[in-house]
Amino acid sequence: MDERRGRAWAICAVVAAALFWSSSYAVTKQVLADVGPLSIGAIRFTIAAGLLAVMVRVRRNPVARPEARQRRMIYLSGLLGITAYFVLENIGVELSTASDASLIVATYPLMTMLLELVIFRTRMPLPRVGGVLLATVGAFLVVRNGAEVGGGERWLGDVLLLFGGLVWAGYNVLAKYAGRGQDSVNLTYYQTVAGAAGFLLASCLEIGDWQSPGGTAWLLLAYLAVACSVGGFLLYNYGLRHMTSSVAVNILNLVPVFGVLGAVVINGETVRLPQAFGGAIIIAGVALGVVERRTAVEKPAIVEPVSAGERA
């Protein structure tokens, strides 16, 4: 019974993470009216790093600090999965739309699988190969729709979002091993510190456009930091400790569904039929891509912090 309850809590945690991350695209689109894409990342992750630092310091049972070599790997994963990824995401969302971003992000799990195939020479079952091809077709339809409706700027934004998926795949492969022996709070803290530092440097490129955000923008930035950065990562990392990575990734297929709804409700975006059709194909491809043959014993997943992420 305890195991069932623990699994149920883990599923709820990953679903909540998917909800937070999916809303980040629409919220970021709103903040971009007042703050540049690099400055958004700097503010968002600096606030998140501060909150996580307090959590690490006041916890009752502190976890041992990782050794220097492991710490460097964790910092590198933070620069890759936070700074590099969110630079591409924020600029992509600025040029494109929140609904496009929500649909394109559905291809990220399959990009991770393909990178693992190349690096670890893992065999891909036929359904997964079919899922990759199907999701690729869906992504093409979404990007083509963006080019037809929004022109070259939106097309460039969609392409940057796709490149963000490749960066995210690299982050997952690196973070799979970097976080061994660290709990979700410690791991998320060190990654966020590195990511915030990278963003602070990158935001200097926008120094000529800096201005004080309005009250609404500050509230939305606080939401991105607390709910999406801290809450989303902690919830996902908790859930991932109690289920296999394939199950967690499958649950994250809710991100594009929640994300499109958020783009419509928050930003008033209109989802055209070709865009919706491409999104449906992506989701079908991702669902097919995570099909696995059941084994006699299913090993627990190594911590693979995301997302969104899938992370957003």
Tab-separated table of C-alpha atoms in Angstrom:
chain	number	residue	atom	x	y	z
A	1	MET	CA	0.000	0.000	0.000
A	2	ASP	CA	2.832	2.379	0.883
A	3	GLU	CA	4.487	1.642	-2.456
A	4	ARG	CA	1.252	2.403	-4.301
A	5	ARG	CA	0.794	5.620	-2.379
A	6	GLY	CA	4.384	6.627	-3.109
A	7	ARG	CA	3.911	5.933	-6.819
A	8	ALA	CA	0.660	7.924	-6.837
A	9	TRP	CA	2.425	10.905	-5.220
A	10	ALA	CA	5.246	10.578	-7.747
A	11	ILE	CA	2.787	10.648	-10.673
A	12	CYS	CA	1.029	13.687	-9.180
A	13	ALA	CA	4.409	15.415	-8.776
A	14	VAL	CA	5.364	14.898	-12.443
A	15	VAL	CA	1.906	16.011	-13.630
A	16	ALA	CA	2.240	19.180	-11.517
A	17	ALA	CA	5.714	19.792	-12.986
A	18	ALA	CA	4.262	19.416	-16.487
A	19	LEU	CA	1.545	21.951	-15.633
A	20	PHE	CA	4.054	24.511	-14.329
A	21	TRP	CA	6.481	24.063	-17.227
A	22	SER	CA	3.748	24.221	-19.856
A	23	SER	CA	2.557	27.577	-18.514
A	24	SER	CA	6.046	29.086	-18.770
A	25	TYR	CA	5.785	29.671	-22.538
A	26	ALA	CA	2.681	31.826	-22.306
A	27	VAL	CA	3.974	33.662	-19.216
A	28	THR	CA	7.374	34.314	-20.830
A	29	LYS	CA	5.618	35.692	-23.910
A	30	GLN	CA	3.829	38.202	-21.659
A	31	VAL	CA	7.023	39.278	-19.840
A	32	LEU	CA	8.888	39.794	-23.145
A	33	ALA	CA	6.857	42.960	-23.634
A	34	ASP	CA	8.836	44.558	-20.740
A	35	VAL	CA	12.061	42.543	-20.413
A	36	GLY	CA	14.552	41.132	-22.941
A	37	PRO	CA	14.852	37.353	-23.330
A	38	LEU	CA	18.333	37.161	-21.756
A	39	SER	CA	17.387	39.450	-18.877
A	40	ILE	CA	14.309	37.313	-18.162
A	41	GLY	CA	16.566	34.306	-17.687
A	42	ALA	CA	18.975	36.253	-15.478
A	43	ILE	CA	16.219	37.534	-13.174
A	44	ARG	CA	14.280	34.263	-13.132
A	45	PHE	CA	17.185	31.991	-12.255
A	46	THR	CA	18.902	34.410	-9.853
A	47	ILE	CA	15.703	34.489	-7.793
A	48	ALA	CA	15.437	30.694	-8.062
A	49	ALA	CA	19.088	30.231	-6.978
A	50	GLY	CA	18.483	32.434	-3.924
A	51	LEU	CA	15.413	30.452	-2.888
A	52	LEU	CA	17.224	27.136	-3.345
A	53	ALA	CA	20.216	28.429	-1.330
A	54	VAL	CA	17.881	29.115	1.605
A	55	MET	CA	16.360	25.626	1.259
A	56	VAL	CA	19.806	24.002	1.251
A	57	ARG	CA	20.961	25.974	4.310
A	58	VAL	CA	17.918	25.468	6.557
A	59	ARG	CA	17.196	21.778	5.876
A	60	ARG	CA	17.320	19.476	8.899
A	61	ASN	CA	19.300	16.652	7.276
A	62	PRO	CA	21.848	18.290	4.974
A	63	VAL	CA	23.353	16.201	2.194
A	64	ALA	CA	27.136	16.092	1.824
A	65	ARG	CA	28.493	18.572	-0.710
A	66	PRO	CA	29.528	16.814	-3.938
A	67	GLU	CA	33.228	16.384	-4.633
A	68	ALA	CA	34.991	18.887	-6.880
A	69	ARG	CA	34.850	16.719	-10.033
A	70	GLN	CA	31.170	15.920	-9.596
A	71	ARG	CA	30.437	19.556	-8.798
A	72	ARG	CA	32.060	20.625	-12.069
A	73	MET	CA	29.873	18.149	-13.967
A	74	ILE	CA	26.757	19.451	-12.219
A	75	TYR	CA	27.738	23.063	-12.984
A	76	LEU	CA	28.313	22.132	-16.635
A	77	SER	CA	24.896	20.467	-16.804
A	78	GLY	CA	23.382	23.652	-15.346
A	79	LEU	CA	25.057	25.843	-17.965
A	80	LEU	CA	23.839	23.520	-20.700
A	81	GLY	CA	20.306	22.792	-19.438
A	82	ILE	CA	19.544	26.242	-18.012
A	83	THR	CA	21.657	28.938	-19.686
A	84	ALA	CA	22.084	27.502	-23.193
A	85	TYR	CA	18.636	25.922	-23.367
A	86	PHE	CA	16.655	28.861	-22.017
A	87	VAL	CA	18.551	31.367	-24.182
A	88	LEU	CA	17.294	29.443	-27.206
A	89	GLU	CA	13.822	29.007	-25.716
A	90	ASN	CA	13.318	32.635	-24.680
A	91	ILE	CA	14.550	34.036	-28.001
A	92	GLY	CA	12.533	31.379	-29.849
A	93	VAL	CA	9.352	32.293	-27.971
A	94	GLU	CA	10.013	36.000	-28.615
A	95	LEU	CA	10.238	35.418	-32.380
A	96	SER	CA	7.556	32.739	-32.580
A	97	THR	CA	4.457	32.001	-30.475
A	98	ALA	CA	3.822	30.284	-27.154
A	99	SER	CA	1.627	27.685	-28.857
A	100	ASP	CA	4.364	26.786	-31.370
A	101	ALA	CA	6.840	26.405	-28.499
A	102	SER	CA	4.452	24.152	-26.572
A	103	LEU	CA	4.012	21.857	-29.583
A	104	ILE	CA	7.669	21.748	-30.650
A	105	VAL	CA	8.801	20.897	-27.110
A	106	ALA	CA	6.938	17.586	-27.461
A	107	THR	CA	9.750	16.372	-29.739
A	108	TYR	CA	12.422	16.827	-27.052
A	109	PRO	CA	12.081	13.389	-25.387
A	110	LEU	CA	12.651	11.710	-28.750
A	111	MET	CA	15.705	13.887	-29.409
A	112	THR	CA	17.082	12.637	-26.087
A	113	MET	CA	16.417	9.032	-27.107
A	114	LEU	CA	18.201	9.561	-30.420
A	115	LEU	CA	21.238	11.112	-28.718
A	116	GLU	CA	21.384	8.188	-26.286
A	117	LEU	CA	21.231	5.876	-29.299
A	118	VAL	CA	24.240	7.603	-30.862
A	119	ILE	CA	26.294	7.785	-27.646
A	120	PHE	CA	25.383	4.532	-25.904
A	121	ARG	CA	24.573	2.444	-29.015
A	122	THR	CA	21.274	1.378	-27.489
A	123	ARG	CA	18.946	-0.503	-29.809
A	124	MET	CA	15.672	1.192	-30.689
A	125	PRO	CA	12.582	-1.021	-31.073
A	126	LEU	CA	10.535	-0.572	-34.232
A	127	PRO	CA	7.666	1.350	-32.529
A	128	ARG	CA	10.191	3.872	-31.240
A	129	VAL	CA	11.690	4.355	-34.697
A	130	GLY	CA	8.187	4.931	-36.043
A	131	GLY	CA	7.516	7.401	-33.245
A	132	VAL	CA	10.641	9.395	-34.090
A	133	LEU	CA	9.665	9.639	-37.747
A	134	LEU	CA	6.068	10.543	-36.917
A	135	ALA	CA	7.074	13.262	-34.443
A	136	THR	CA	9.523	14.663	-37.016
A	137	VAL	CA	6.696	14.987	-39.537
A	138	GLY	CA	4.558	16.749	-36.918
A	139	ALA	CA	7.371	19.184	-36.039
A	140	PHE	CA	7.822	19.948	-39.743
A	141	LEU	CA	4.115	20.785	-40.064
A	142	VAL	CA	4.221	23.108	-37.041
A	143	VAL	CA	7.339	24.920	-38.303
A	144	ARG	CA	5.949	25.205	-41.837
A	145	ASN	CA	2.712	26.644	-40.467
A	146	GLY	CA	4.755	29.190	-38.516
A	147	ALA	CA	6.592	30.236	-41.676
A	148	GLU	CA	3.349	30.603	-43.647
A	149	VAL	CA	1.545	32.613	-40.965
A	150	GLY	CA	4.334	34.610	-39.343
A	151	GLY	CA	6.977	34.768	-42.048
A	152	GLY	CA	10.725	34.421	-41.614
A	153	GLU	CA	10.832	35.692	-38.036
A	154	ARG	CA	8.430	33.084	-36.699
A	155	TRP	CA	10.166	30.400	-38.764
A	156	LEU	CA	13.510	31.356	-37.185
A	157	GLY	CA	11.922	31.209	-33.738
A	158	ASP	CA	10.626	27.689	-34.403
A	159	VAL	CA	14.060	26.579	-35.644
A	160	LEU	CA	15.723	27.975	-32.497
A	161	LEU	CA	13.209	26.026	-30.405
A	162	LEU	CA	14.168	22.854	-32.285
A	163	PHE	CA	17.866	23.554	-31.630
A	164	GLY	CA	16.891	23.993	-27.995
A	165	GLY	CA	15.680	20.391	-28.086
A	166	LEU	CA	19.138	19.199	-29.153
A	167	VAL	CA	20.713	21.173	-26.297
A	168	TRP	CA	18.171	19.712	-23.884
A	169	ALA	CA	18.993	16.202	-25.092
A	170	GLY	CA	22.679	16.810	-24.356
A	171	TYR	CA	21.762	18.104	-20.915
A	172	ASN	CA	19.802	14.951	-20.088
A	173	VAL	CA	22.661	12.675	-21.114
A	174	LEU	CA	25.142	14.659	-18.980
A	175	ALA	CA	22.822	15.128	-15.989
A	176	LYS	CA	22.034	11.407	-15.918
A	177	TYR	CA	25.408	10.808	-14.294
A	178	ALA	CA	26.273	14.184	-12.809
A	179	GLY	CA	23.630	13.961	-10.082
A	180	ARG	CA	24.460	10.547	-8.609
A	181	GLY	CA	24.325	10.575	-4.821
A	182	GLN	CA	22.672	14.008	-4.645
A	183	ASP	CA	19.058	14.576	-3.716
A	184	SER	CA	16.765	16.756	-5.813
A	185	VAL	CA	17.265	19.922	-3.700
A	186	ASN	CA	21.072	19.824	-3.787
A	187	LEU	CA	21.211	18.900	-7.446
A	188	THR	CA	18.745	21.581	-8.507
A	189	TYR	CA	20.571	24.170	-6.379
A	190	TYR	CA	24.019	23.637	-7.941
A	191	GLN	CA	22.582	23.511	-11.458
A	192	THR	CA	20.597	26.698	-10.916
A	193	VAL	CA	23.579	28.590	-9.495
A	194	ALA	CA	25.607	27.775	-12.613
A	195	GLY	CA	22.693	28.567	-14.927
A	196	ALA	CA	22.016	31.909	-13.206
A	197	ALA	CA	25.697	32.890	-13.453
A	198	GLY	CA	25.697	32.107	-17.167
A	199	PHE	CA	22.541	34.157	-17.697
A	200	LEU	CA	23.896	37.131	-15.746
A	201	LEU	CA	26.855	37.266	-18.132
A	202	ALA	CA	24.642	36.802	-21.206
A	203	SER	CA	22.219	39.518	-20.067
A	204	CYS	CA	25.018	42.100	-20.379
A	205	LEU	CA	24.366	41.936	-24.125
A	206	GLU	CA	21.029	43.660	-23.432
A	207	ILE	CA	22.457	46.336	-21.128
A	208	GLY	CA	21.420	49.095	-23.533
A	209	ASP	CA	17.776	47.969	-23.341
A	210	TRP	CA	17.541	47.492	-19.560
A	211	GLN	CA	14.552	49.115	-17.910
A	212	SER	CA	12.636	48.563	-14.704
A	213	PRO	CA	9.850	45.995	-15.248
A	214	GLY	CA	6.308	46.941	-14.294
A	215	GLY	CA	4.435	45.427	-11.360
A	216	THR	CA	2.727	42.762	-13.467
A	217	ALA	CA	6.021	41.779	-15.086
A	218	TRP	CA	7.642	41.340	-11.651
A	219	LEU	CA	4.780	39.094	-10.530
A	220	LEU	CA	5.135	36.972	-13.666
A	221	LEU	CA	8.919	36.777	-13.205
A	222	ALA	CA	8.365	35.622	-9.622
A	223	TYR	CA	5.995	32.946	-10.922
A	224	LEU	CA	8.601	31.762	-13.437
A	225	ALA	CA	11.242	31.594	-10.698
A	226	VAL	CA	9.202	30.008	-7.897
A	227	ALA	CA	6.730	27.779	-9.722
A	228	CYS	CA	8.536	26.882	-12.962
A	229	SER	CA	12.210	26.934	-11.954
A	230	VAL	CA	12.161	25.793	-8.318
A	231	GLY	CA	8.829	23.988	-8.057
A	232	GLY	CA	8.929	22.303	-11.459
A	233	PHE	CA	12.454	20.926	-11.099
A	234	LEU	CA	11.944	19.736	-7.510
A	235	LEU	CA	8.641	18.039	-8.348
A	236	TYR	CA	10.050	16.329	-11.428
A	237	ASN	CA	13.213	15.163	-9.666
A	238	TYR	CA	11.111	13.792	-6.796
A	239	GLY	CA	8.806	11.910	-9.169
A	240	LEU	CA	11.712	10.549	-11.181
A	241	ARG	CA	13.151	8.877	-8.084
A	242	HIS	CA	10.014	6.729	-7.774
A	243	MET	CA	9.393	5.731	-11.398
A	244	THR	CA	11.275	4.823	-14.551
A	245	SER	CA	12.385	7.638	-16.842
A	246	SER	CA	10.196	6.335	-19.698
A	247	VAL	CA	7.076	6.680	-17.544
A	248	ALA	CA	8.065	10.183	-16.437
A	249	VAL	CA	8.781	11.285	-20.007
A	250	ASN	CA	5.441	9.866	-21.120
A	251	ILE	CA	3.621	11.943	-18.481
A	252	LEU	CA	5.436	15.039	-19.770
A	253	ASN	CA	3.532	14.584	-23.030
A	254	LEU	CA	0.917	16.663	-21.200
A	255	VAL	CA	3.188	19.717	-21.612
A	256	PRO	CA	2.116	20.568	-25.187
A	257	VAL	CA	-1.558	20.074	-24.319
A	258	PHE	CA	-1.371	22.327	-21.246
A	259	GLY	CA	0.917	24.753	-23.098
A	260	VAL	CA	-1.432	25.334	-26.036
A	261	LEU	CA	-4.345	25.865	-23.631
A	262	GLY	CA	-2.224	28.408	-21.746
A	263	ALA	CA	-1.300	30.222	-24.975
A	264	VAL	CA	-4.979	30.496	-25.897
A	265	VAL	CA	-6.204	31.553	-22.432
A	266	ILE	CA	-3.309	33.815	-21.333
A	267	ASN	CA	-2.112	35.277	-24.641
A	268	GLY	CA	-5.299	35.021	-26.670
A	269	GLU	CA	-3.492	33.125	-29.438
A	270	THR	CA	-5.480	31.330	-32.116
A	271	VAL	CA	-4.480	27.779	-32.976
A	272	ARG	CA	-4.902	27.127	-36.705
A	273	LEU	CA	-5.893	23.710	-38.069
A	274	PRO	CA	-2.452	22.876	-39.609
A	275	GLN	CA	-0.782	23.803	-36.322
A	276	ALA	CA	-3.200	21.650	-34.304
A	277	PHE	CA	-2.802	18.792	-36.779
A	278	GLY	CA	0.988	18.961	-36.526
A	279	GLY	CA	0.764	19.037	-32.732
A	280	ALA	CA	-1.492	15.974	-32.698
A	281	ILE	CA	1.001	14.102	-34.906
A	282	ILE	CA	3.870	15.075	-32.584
A	283	ILE	CA	2.002	13.813	-29.519
A	284	ALA	CA	1.078	10.570	-31.305
A	285	GLY	CA	4.702	10.089	-32.356
A	286	VAL	CA	6.011	10.722	-28.846
A	287	ALA	CA	3.454	8.326	-27.347
A	288	LEU	CA	4.497	5.667	-29.855
A	289	GLY	CA	8.162	6.430	-29.213
A	290	VAL	CA	8.008	5.604	-25.503
A	291	VAL	CA	6.463	2.160	-26.063
A	292	GLU	CA	8.735	-0.452	-24.541
A	293	ARG	CA	8.594	-4.178	-24.070
A	294	ARG	CA	7.955	-4.949	-20.440
A	295	THR	CA	10.843	-6.649	-18.681
A	296	ALA	CA	10.624	-8.998	-15.719
A	297	VAL	CA	12.269	-6.479	-13.417
A	298	GLU	CA	11.988	-2.754	-14.087
A	299	LYS	CA	14.981	-0.932	-12.616
A	300	PRO	CA	14.426	2.442	-10.963
A	301	ALA	CA	15.583	5.415	-12.960
A	302	ILE	CA	18.824	7.231	-12.349
A	303	VAL	CA	18.023	10.832	-11.554
A	304	GLU	CA	17.620	12.695	-14.834
A	305	PRO	CA	16.558	16.207	-13.924
A	306	VAL	CA	14.546	17.851	-16.601
A	307	SER	CA	12.080	19.626	-18.963
A	308	ALA	CA	10.997	20.557	-19.323
A	309	GLY	CA	11.006	21.492	-19.643
A	310	GLU	CA	10.000	19.916	-21.243
A	311	ARG	CA	11.734	22.373	-18.936
A	312	ALA	CA	10.724	25.347	-18.703
